[in-house]
XYZ file of C-alpha atoms in Angstrom:
642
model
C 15.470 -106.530 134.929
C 15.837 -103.409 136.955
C 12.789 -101.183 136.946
C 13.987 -97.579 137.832
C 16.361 -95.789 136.130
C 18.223 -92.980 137.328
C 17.724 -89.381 136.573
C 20.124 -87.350 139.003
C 23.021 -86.793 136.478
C 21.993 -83.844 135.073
C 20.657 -81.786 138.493
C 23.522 -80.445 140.489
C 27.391 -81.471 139.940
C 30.363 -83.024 141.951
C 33.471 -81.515 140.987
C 37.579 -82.029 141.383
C 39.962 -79.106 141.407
C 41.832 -79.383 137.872
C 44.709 -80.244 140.166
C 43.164 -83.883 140.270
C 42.828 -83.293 143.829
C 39.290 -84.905 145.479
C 37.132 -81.925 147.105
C 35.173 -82.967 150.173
C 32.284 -85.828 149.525
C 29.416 -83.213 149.888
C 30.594 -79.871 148.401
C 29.058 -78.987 145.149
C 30.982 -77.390 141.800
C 29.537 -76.954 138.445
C 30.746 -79.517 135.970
C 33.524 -78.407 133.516
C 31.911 -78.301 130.037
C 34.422 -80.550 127.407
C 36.262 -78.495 125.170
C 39.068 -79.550 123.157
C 42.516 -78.418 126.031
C 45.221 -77.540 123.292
C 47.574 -80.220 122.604
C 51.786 -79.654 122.369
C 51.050 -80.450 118.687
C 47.675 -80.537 116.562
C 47.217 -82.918 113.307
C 44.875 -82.116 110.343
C 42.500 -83.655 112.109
C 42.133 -82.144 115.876
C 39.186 -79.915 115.348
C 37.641 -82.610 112.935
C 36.583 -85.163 115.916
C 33.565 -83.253 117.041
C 31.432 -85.070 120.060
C 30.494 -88.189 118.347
C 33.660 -89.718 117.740
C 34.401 -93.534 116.276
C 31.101 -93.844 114.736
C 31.980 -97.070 113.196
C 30.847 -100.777 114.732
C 33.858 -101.309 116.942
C 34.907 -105.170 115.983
C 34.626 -105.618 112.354
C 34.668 -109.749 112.956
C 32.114 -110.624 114.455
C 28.818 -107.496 114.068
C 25.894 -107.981 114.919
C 23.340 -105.595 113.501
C 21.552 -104.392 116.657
C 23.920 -102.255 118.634
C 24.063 -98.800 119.762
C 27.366 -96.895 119.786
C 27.858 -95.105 123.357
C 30.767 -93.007 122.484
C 30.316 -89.359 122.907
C 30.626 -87.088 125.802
C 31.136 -88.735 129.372
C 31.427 -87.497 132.620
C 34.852 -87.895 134.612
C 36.728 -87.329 137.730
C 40.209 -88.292 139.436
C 40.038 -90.086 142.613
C 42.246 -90.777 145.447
C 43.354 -94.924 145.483
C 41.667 -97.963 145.413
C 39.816 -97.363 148.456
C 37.163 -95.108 146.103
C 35.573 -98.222 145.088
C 34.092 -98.513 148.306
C 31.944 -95.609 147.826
C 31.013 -95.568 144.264
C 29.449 -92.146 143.528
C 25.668 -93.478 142.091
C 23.962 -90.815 141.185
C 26.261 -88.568 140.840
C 27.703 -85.844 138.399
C 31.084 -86.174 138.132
C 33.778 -83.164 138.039
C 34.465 -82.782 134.302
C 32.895 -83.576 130.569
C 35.392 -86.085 129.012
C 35.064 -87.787 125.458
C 34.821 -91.239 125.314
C 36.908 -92.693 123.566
C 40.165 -90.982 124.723
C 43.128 -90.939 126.419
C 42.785 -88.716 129.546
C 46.495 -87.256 129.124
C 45.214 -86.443 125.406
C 44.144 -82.886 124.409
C 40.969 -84.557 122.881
C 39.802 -85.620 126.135
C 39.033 -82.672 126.995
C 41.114 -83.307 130.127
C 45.021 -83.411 129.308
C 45.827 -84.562 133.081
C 49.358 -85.981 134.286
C 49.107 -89.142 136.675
C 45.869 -90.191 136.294
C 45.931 -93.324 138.097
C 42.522 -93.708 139.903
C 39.310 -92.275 137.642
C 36.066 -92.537 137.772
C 33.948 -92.361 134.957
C 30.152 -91.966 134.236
C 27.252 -92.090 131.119
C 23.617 -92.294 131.073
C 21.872 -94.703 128.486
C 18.529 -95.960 127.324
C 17.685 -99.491 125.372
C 16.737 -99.251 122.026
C 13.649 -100.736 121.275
C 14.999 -103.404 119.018
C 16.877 -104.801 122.040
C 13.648 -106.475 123.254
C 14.021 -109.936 124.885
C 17.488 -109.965 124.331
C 20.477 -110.131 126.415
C 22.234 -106.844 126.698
C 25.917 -106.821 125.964
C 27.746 -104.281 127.143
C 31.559 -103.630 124.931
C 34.641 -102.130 126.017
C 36.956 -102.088 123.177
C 39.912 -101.510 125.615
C 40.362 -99.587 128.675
C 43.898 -99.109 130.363
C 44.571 -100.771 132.769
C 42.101 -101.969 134.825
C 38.518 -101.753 134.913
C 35.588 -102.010 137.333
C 32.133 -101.322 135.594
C 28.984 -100.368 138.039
C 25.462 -100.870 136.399
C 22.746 -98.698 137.945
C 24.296 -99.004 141.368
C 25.578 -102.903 140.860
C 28.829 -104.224 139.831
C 28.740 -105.654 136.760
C 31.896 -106.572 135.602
C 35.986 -106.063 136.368
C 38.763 -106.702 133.495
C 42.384 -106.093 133.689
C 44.800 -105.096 130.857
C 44.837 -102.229 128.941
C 44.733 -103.571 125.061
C 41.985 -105.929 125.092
C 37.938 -106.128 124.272
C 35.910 -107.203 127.041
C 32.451 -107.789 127.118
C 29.344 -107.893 130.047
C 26.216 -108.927 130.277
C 24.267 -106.687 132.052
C 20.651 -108.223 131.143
C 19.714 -108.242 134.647
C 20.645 -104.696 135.489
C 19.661 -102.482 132.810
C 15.971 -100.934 132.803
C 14.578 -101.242 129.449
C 11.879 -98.543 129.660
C 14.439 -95.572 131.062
C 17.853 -94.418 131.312
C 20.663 -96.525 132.858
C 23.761 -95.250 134.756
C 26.775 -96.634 133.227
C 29.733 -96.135 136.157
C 33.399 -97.689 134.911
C 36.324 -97.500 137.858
C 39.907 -97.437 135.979
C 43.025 -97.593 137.891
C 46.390 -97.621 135.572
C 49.667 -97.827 137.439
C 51.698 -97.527 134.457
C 55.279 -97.211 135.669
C 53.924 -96.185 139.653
C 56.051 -98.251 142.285
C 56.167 -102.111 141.914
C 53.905 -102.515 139.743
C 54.989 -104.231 136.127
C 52.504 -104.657 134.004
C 51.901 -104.801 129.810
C 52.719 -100.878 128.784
C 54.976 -100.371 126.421
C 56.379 -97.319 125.561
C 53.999 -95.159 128.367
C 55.694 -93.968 131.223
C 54.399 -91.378 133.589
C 57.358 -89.327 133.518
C 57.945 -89.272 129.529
C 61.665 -89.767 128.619
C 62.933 -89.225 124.591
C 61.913 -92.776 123.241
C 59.152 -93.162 125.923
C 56.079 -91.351 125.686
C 52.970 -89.604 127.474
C 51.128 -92.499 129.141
C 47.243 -93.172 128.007
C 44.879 -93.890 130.758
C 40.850 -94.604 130.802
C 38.651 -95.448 128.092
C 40.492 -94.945 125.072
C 38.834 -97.382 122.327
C 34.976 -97.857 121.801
C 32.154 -98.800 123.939
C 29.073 -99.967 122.687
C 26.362 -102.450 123.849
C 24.513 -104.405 121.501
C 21.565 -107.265 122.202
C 21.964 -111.026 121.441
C 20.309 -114.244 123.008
C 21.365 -115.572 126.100
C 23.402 -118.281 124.400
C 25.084 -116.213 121.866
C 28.361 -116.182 119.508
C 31.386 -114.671 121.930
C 34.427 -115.175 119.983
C 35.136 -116.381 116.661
C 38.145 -118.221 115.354
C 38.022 -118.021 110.976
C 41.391 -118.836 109.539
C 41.076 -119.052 105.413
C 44.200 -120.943 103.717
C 45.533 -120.620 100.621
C 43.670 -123.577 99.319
C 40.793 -122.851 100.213
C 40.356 -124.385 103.087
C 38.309 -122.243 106.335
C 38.904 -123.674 109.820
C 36.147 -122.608 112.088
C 35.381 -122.738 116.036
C 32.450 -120.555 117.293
C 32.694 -119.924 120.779
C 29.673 -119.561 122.669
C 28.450 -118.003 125.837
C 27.275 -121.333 127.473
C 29.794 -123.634 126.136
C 27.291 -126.263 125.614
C 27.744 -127.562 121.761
C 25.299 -125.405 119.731
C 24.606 -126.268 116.129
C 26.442 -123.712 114.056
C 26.210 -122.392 110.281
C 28.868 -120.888 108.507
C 28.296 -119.282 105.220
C 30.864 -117.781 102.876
C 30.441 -115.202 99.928
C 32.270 -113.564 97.292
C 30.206 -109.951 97.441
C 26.279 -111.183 97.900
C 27.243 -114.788 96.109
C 27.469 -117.791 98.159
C 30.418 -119.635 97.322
C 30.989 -121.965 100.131
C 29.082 -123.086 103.378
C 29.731 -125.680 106.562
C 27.733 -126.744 109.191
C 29.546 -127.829 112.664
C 29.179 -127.594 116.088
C 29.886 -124.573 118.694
C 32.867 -124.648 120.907
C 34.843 -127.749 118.382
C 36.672 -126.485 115.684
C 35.794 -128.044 111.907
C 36.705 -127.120 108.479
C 35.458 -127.148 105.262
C 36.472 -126.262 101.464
C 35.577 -123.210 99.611
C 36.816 -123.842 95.505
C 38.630 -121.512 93.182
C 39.243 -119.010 95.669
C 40.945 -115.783 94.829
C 44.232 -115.456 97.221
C 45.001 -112.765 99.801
C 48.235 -110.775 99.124
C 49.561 -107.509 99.405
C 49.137 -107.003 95.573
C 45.476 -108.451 95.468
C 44.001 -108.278 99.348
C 40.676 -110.115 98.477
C 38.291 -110.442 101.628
C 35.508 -112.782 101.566
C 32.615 -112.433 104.106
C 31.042 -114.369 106.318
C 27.985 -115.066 108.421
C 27.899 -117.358 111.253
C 24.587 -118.015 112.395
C 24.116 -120.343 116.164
C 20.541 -120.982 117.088
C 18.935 -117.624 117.118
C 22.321 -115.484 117.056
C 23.910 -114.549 113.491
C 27.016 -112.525 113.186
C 28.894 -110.823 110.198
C 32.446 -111.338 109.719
C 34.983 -111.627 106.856
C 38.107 -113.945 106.011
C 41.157 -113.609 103.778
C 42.485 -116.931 102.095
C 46.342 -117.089 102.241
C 48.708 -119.339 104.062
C 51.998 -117.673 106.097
C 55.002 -120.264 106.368
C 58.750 -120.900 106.127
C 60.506 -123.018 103.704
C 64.266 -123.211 102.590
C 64.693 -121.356 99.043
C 68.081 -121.508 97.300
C 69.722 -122.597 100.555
C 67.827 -119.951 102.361
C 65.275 -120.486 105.028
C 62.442 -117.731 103.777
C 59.315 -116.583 104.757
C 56.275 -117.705 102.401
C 52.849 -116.106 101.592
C 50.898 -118.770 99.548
C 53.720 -120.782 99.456
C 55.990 -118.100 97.763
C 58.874 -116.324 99.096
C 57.916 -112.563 99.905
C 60.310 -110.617 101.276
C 58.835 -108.192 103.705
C 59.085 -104.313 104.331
C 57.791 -101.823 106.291
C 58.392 -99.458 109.374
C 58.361 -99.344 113.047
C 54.574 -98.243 113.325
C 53.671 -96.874 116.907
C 50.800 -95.780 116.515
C 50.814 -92.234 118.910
C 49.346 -89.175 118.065
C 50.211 -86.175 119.339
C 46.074 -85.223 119.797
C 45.108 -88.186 121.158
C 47.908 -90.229 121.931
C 47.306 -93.588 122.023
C 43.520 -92.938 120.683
C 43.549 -91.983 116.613
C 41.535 -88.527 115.852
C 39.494 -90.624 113.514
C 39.374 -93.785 111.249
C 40.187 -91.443 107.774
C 43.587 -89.974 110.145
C 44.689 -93.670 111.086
C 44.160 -94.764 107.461
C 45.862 -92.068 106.439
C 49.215 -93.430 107.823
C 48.559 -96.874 106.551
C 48.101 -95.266 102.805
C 50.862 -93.409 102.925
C 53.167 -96.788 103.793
C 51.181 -98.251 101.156
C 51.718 -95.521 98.729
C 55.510 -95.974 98.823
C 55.775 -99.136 98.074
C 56.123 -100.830 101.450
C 53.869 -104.127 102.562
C 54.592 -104.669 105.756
C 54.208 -102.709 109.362
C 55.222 -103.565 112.426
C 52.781 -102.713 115.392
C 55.297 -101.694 117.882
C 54.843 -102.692 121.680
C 50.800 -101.533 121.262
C 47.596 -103.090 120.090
C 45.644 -101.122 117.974
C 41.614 -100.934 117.874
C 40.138 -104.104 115.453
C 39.304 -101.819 113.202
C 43.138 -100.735 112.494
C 43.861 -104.419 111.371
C 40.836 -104.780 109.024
C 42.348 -101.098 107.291
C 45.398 -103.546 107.166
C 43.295 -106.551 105.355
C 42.235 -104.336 103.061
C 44.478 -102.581 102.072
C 47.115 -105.562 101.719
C 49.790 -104.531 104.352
C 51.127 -107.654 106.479
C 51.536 -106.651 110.401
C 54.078 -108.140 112.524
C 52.071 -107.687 115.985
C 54.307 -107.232 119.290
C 52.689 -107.669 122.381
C 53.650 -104.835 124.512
C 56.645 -104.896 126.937
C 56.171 -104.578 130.814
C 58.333 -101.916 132.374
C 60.917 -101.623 129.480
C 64.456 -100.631 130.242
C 63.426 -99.402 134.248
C 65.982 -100.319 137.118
C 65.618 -99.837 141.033
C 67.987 -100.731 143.613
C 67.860 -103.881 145.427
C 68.196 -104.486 149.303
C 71.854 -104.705 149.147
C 72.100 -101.735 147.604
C 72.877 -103.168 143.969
C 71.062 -101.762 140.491
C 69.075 -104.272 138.868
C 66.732 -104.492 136.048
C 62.721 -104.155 137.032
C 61.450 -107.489 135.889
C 58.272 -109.531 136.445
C 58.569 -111.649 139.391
C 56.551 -115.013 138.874
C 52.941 -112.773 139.709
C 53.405 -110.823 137.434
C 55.372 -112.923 134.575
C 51.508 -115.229 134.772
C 49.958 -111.757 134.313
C 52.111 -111.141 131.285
C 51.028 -114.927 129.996
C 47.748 -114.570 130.508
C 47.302 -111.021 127.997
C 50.044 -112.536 125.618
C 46.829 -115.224 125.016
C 44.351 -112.831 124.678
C 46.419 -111.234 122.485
C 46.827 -113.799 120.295
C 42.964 -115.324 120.762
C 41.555 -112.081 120.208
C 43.601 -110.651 117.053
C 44.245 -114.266 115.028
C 41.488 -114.275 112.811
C 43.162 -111.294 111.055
C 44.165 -112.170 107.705
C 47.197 -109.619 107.392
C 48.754 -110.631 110.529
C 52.225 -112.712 109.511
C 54.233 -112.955 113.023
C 53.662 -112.146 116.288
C 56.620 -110.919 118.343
C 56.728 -111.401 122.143
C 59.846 -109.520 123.319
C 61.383 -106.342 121.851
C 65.045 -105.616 123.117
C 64.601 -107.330 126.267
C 62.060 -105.714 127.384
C 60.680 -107.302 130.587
C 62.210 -110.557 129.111
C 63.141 -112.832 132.140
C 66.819 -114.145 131.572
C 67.033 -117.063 133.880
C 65.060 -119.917 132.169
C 64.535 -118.792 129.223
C 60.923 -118.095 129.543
C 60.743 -117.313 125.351
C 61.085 -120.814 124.269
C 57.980 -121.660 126.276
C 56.176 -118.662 125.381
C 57.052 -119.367 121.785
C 55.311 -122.942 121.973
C 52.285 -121.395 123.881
C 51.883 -119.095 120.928
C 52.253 -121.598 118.365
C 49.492 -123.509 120.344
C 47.117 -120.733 120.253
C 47.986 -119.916 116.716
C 49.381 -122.377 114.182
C 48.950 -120.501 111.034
C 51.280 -117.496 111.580
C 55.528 -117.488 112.284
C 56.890 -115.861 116.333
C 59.167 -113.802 116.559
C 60.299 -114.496 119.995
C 63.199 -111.924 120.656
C 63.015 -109.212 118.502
C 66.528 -107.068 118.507
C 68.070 -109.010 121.616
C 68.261 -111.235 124.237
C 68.205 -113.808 121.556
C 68.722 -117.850 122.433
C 67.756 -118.913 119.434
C 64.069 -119.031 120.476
C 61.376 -119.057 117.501
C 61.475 -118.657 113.827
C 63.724 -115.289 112.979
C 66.763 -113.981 113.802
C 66.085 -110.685 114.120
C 68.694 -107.829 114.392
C 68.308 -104.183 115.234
C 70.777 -101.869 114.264
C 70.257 -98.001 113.542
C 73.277 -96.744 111.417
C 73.761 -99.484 109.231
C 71.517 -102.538 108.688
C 73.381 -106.353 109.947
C 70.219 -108.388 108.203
C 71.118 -111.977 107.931
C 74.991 -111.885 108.253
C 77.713 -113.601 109.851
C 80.040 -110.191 109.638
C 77.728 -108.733 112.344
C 77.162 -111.714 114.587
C 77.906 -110.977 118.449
C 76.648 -113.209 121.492
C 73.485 -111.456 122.223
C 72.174 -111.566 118.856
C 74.265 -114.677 117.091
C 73.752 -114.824 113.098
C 71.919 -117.944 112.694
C 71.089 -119.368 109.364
C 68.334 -121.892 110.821
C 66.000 -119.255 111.262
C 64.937 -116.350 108.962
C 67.225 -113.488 108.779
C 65.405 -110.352 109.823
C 66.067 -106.919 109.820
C 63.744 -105.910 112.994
C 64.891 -101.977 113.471
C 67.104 -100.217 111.395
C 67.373 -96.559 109.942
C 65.656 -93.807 112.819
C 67.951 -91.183 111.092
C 66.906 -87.873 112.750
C 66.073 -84.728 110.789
C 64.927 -81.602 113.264
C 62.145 -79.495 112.367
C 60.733 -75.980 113.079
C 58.202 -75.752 116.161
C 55.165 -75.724 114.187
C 55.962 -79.332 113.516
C 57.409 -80.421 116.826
C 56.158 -81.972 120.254
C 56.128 -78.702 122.429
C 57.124 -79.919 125.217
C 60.467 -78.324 126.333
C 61.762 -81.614 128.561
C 61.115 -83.346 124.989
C 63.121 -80.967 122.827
C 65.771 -80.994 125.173
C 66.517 -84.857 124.678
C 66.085 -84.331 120.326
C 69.781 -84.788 120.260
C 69.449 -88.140 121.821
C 68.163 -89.129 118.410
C 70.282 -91.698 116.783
C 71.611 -89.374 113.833
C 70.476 -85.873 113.197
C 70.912 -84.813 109.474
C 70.621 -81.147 108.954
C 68.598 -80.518 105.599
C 65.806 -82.866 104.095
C 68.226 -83.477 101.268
C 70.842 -85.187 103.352
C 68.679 -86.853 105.532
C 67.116 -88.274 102.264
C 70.994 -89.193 100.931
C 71.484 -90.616 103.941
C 68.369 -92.852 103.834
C 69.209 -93.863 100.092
C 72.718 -95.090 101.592
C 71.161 -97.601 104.529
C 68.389 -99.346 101.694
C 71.012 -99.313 99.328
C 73.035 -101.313 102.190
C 70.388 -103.255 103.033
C 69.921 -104.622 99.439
C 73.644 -105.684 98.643
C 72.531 -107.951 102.613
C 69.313 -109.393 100.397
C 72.059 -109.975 97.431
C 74.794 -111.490 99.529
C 73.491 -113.305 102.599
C 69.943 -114.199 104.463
C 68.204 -111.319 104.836
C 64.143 -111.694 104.063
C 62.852 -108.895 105.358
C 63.321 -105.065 107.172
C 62.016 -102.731 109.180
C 62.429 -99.376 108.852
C 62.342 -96.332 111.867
C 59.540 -95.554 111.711
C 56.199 -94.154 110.821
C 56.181 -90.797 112.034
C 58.054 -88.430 115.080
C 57.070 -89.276 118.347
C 57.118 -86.478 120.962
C 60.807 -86.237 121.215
C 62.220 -88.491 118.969
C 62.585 -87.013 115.236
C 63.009 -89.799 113.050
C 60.050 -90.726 111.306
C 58.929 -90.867 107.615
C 56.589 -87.839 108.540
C 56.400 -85.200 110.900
C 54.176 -86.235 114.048
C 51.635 -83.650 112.831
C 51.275 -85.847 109.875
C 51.940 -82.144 107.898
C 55.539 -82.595 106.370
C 56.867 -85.951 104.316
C 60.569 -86.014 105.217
C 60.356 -88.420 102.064
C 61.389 -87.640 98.546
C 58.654 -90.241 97.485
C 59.568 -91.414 94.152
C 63.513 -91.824 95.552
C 61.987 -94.405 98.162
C 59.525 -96.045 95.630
C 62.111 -96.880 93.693
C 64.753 -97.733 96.826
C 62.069 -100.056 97.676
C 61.169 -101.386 94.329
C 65.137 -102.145 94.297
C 64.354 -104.918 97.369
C 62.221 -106.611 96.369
C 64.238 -106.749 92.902
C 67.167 -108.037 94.935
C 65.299 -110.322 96.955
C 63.711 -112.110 93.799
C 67.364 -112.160 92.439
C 68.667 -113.762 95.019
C 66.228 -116.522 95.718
C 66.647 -117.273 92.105
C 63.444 -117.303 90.819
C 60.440 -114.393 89.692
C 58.008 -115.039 92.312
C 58.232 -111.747 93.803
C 55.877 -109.390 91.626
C 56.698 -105.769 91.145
C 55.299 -104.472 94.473
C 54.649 -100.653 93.337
């Protein structure tokens, strides 16, 4: 280990101009203390986040009791390009106090910068004593885009793409006995010249229904201590039977014996020994099922030589079966038809980062509330703990893996407009995260579906890349449905045929049917988007952002007073349930959550302060699904949701 730590942080400061220009290498500026810059919007929960934020352990499956969270206040400034990294500023106070977690485009940042696509970033931290002869793990929950992580003057570590966990070991670099300099590089292109990478909706120049980009360290970052040959993923799928498949991945890959123990509460009901790296199974009796009307978690401790982790399973099995003549999703071998919204998961605060874990469980509870079970992660990944608010709570998440460059176009050499897709670089880039999404989010229990394209979306139309993608999925993850092609280009790749359509919902009918999204009755008829009926509000509920209440009337349908808009809304799931009555729909999702900068549309305000919703209307519009649905698969499967 090393055996000097640094001390030169807090002595004299390096500083940008709040321009995000760089100043000369040797001229010295105070460092900008972090306040809170005042967002376009606040939520109830702004001046709640304080300078401890995301207190919780980070990655709900798989804790390990000794940890230390390092969230709090960072040091930050911009730099120039990629050439930075050859003089990595050791030693150094940066320009400006940032929190960590955040977006740096986010008022909670304390930052609020535009184009922030080279950053350097900068901590100070000691080893609690508990940590002794241990490895050192040091956790990023995700960083966007790409990350290059310096420990006490050594590289320790690079990871690319801006949704997923990573994890170093940085045994041999930390000092045990005094503070360590923690030193994390982030470049994130975004939309900048060629590049096409994961995004989403983030674009550097926002446009109506894409949004303020989020770049740096915007989920946890903790390090915790383990042995050298120690747990680093773990794969726990429960089914409906009872039955747990296991595979505990390890550090050294060399077959370590493993223990798995479950419990109901502190009572052991079920345990397995096996082997790490190999999956096995075992039985667990009388289990209680996972549902959205009874979301029963079990937990679980893994224990492999000397390392023992804490995680939790949900027992339920997600298929497809043909009902009345209808293929159907099943949960626990029943038909459930599934609804939700469009769930983006932005805040106008902290933008891609929630204020807090009570203000993104707040939006789940409200969907909840109303009757719905189902969201729809749209085009983002949300921190671990988002999904295990989902598991128990009892809302099923259709999980998108977020488009690359979405709807962009440059001109050619010939002088012809074409669509910016990946070229074969960066379609094996898009691959590649599409697996960690699916490796790193499957042990979920409320995850149903995961969808790889939305609308075309950096979908590659020679070849057909979807059908392969769709069997890679299914690969990683045989216990959950794809849906390959949400909205359009659809070939008939994967198990839904999902529509999107605004003004009226076309959910599992022939009436509707065009080329680029053919009815189909050999896969599940799916509502993907519908509704995103505008209503306009008064300032102190809107994005402030003039460029973004310019483009409001782009919204699909403005409706001038609540009551309309609610009339209006009563009209489209009244639609929707003579589709469940008459033809194939099993399932819908509804746009969406809440506003988002310039689009108006949502169930709530993007404040979170004003419910377009006249709630007990829409608990009973909803109620009126699920009714229809049961009627029409003939049977009384489908419980009273509400």
């Amino acid at each position: 280990m090393r055996l000097s730590g640094l001390s030169l942080l807090g002595l004299a400061s390096y500083a940008l101009a709040t321009d995000n220009t760089s100043l000369p290498p040797n001229e010295i500026r105070q460092v900008t203390p972090y306040a809170v810059k005042k967002p376009p919007l606040t939520t109830p929960w702004t001046n709640k986040v304080g300078t401890n934020p995301w207190p919780e352990y980070p990655r709900p499956q798989l804790k390990r009791s000794a940890w230390k969270n390092l969230n709090g206040i960072w040091q930050y400034q911009n730099a120039a390009d990629l050439d930075a990294l050859a003089s990595p500023p050791f030693g150094q106070p940066l320009a400006h106090e940032v929190l960590v977690p955040s977006c740096l485009e986010s008022g909670l940042s304390g930052i609020q910068a535009n184009h922030t696509l080279y950053s350097w970033f900068t901590t100070r931290f000691t080893i609690p004593e508990s940590f002794d002869d241990q490895n050192v793990l040091l956790h990023f929950g995700a960083v966007d885009y790409e990350a290059t992580v310096f420990v006490n003057g050594q590289k320790a570590g690079f990871h690319r793409g801006g949704y997923f966990h990573f994890e170093v070991d940085i045994t041999e670099l930390v000092d045990v006995d005094d503070e360590n300099e923690l030193l994390v590089f982030v470049h994130d292109p975004t939309d900048d010249g060629d590049h096409v990478i994961p995004i989403g909706k983030q674009r550097l120049i926002p446009a109506h229904i894409f949004y303020t980009p989020c770049s740096g360290i915007w989920q946890s970052v903790w390090v915790e201590a383990a042995p050298a040959n120690h747990i680093t993923r773990l794969d726990l799928d429960g089914n409906m039977d009872g039955d747990v498949t296991v595979t505990v991945h390890s550090a050294t890959d060399e077959g370590a014996p493993v223990k798995v123990k479950v419990y109901d509460g502190d009572k052991e009901v079920g345990s397995a020994e096996g082997t790490s790296d190999e999956s096995f199974q075992f039985r667990v009796d009388n289990v209680q099922r996972w549902s959205p009307n009874a979301p029963k978690l079990y937990n679980v401790t893994v224990t492999m030589d000397d390392d023992e982790v804490h995680s939790y399973t949900g027992f339920r099995t997600i298929s497809k079966s043909m009902r009345s003549g209808v293929l159907r999703p099943q949960l626990n071998g029943d038909f459930i038809f599934m609804f939700g919204t469009l769930d983006q998961g932005y805040w106008p605060d902290g933008l891609y980062t929630p204020p807090n874990q009570d203000a993104m469980v707040y939006d789940l509870k409200f969907l909840k509330g109303l009757g719905m079970n189902m969201v729809r992660k749209h085009i983002k990944v949300e921190p671990a703990l988002f999904y295990r608010a989902c598991d128990e709570l009892g809302l099923l998440v259709f999980q998108d893996m977020p488009s690359p460059r979405p709807l962009q176009t440059q001109k050619d050499a010939h002088g012809v407009t074409r669509d910016i897709l990946p070229n074969e670089e960066q379609q094996e880039e898009f691959v590649r995260q599409l697996e960690l999404l699916v490796n790193q989010f499957k042990s979920y229990p409320s995850i149903v579906a995961w969808v790889i394209y939305n609308e075309g979306w950096g979908q590659i139309t020679k070849d057909y890349p979807e059908f392969a993608l769709t069997d890679r999925v299914k690969e990683l993850d045989p216990t959950r449905l794809v849906d390959s092609t949400s909205g359009w280009i659809d070939h008939r790749a994967g198990d839904f045929s999902d529509n999107h359509h605004y003004a009226n919902p076309q959910c599992g009918t022939p009436i509707y049917s065009l080329p680029s999204r053919p009815h189909d009755s050999s896969r599940i008829g799916f509502q993907g988007e519908f509704g995103g009926l505008g209503h306009n509000v008064s300032i102190e509920h809107s994005w402030n952002v003039q460029q973004s209440i310019n483009q409001i009337n782009e919204t699909y349908e403005l409706d001038a007073t609540l009551e309309v808009w609610n009339d209006r809304s009563h009209l489209l799931l009244t639609e929707l349930k003579d589709q469940i009555l008459k033809y194939e729909c099993s399932g819908a999702v509804w746009t969406q959550t809440t506003d988002v900068e310039g689009e108006v549309n949502g169930l709530m305000t993007y404040d979170r302060r004003l419910k377009r919703v006249d709630e007990q209307q829409w608990k009973d519009d909803i109620q009126a699904l699920y009714d229809a649905a049961a009627e029409r698969a003939g049977s009384t499967e489908m419980k009273r949701q509400l």
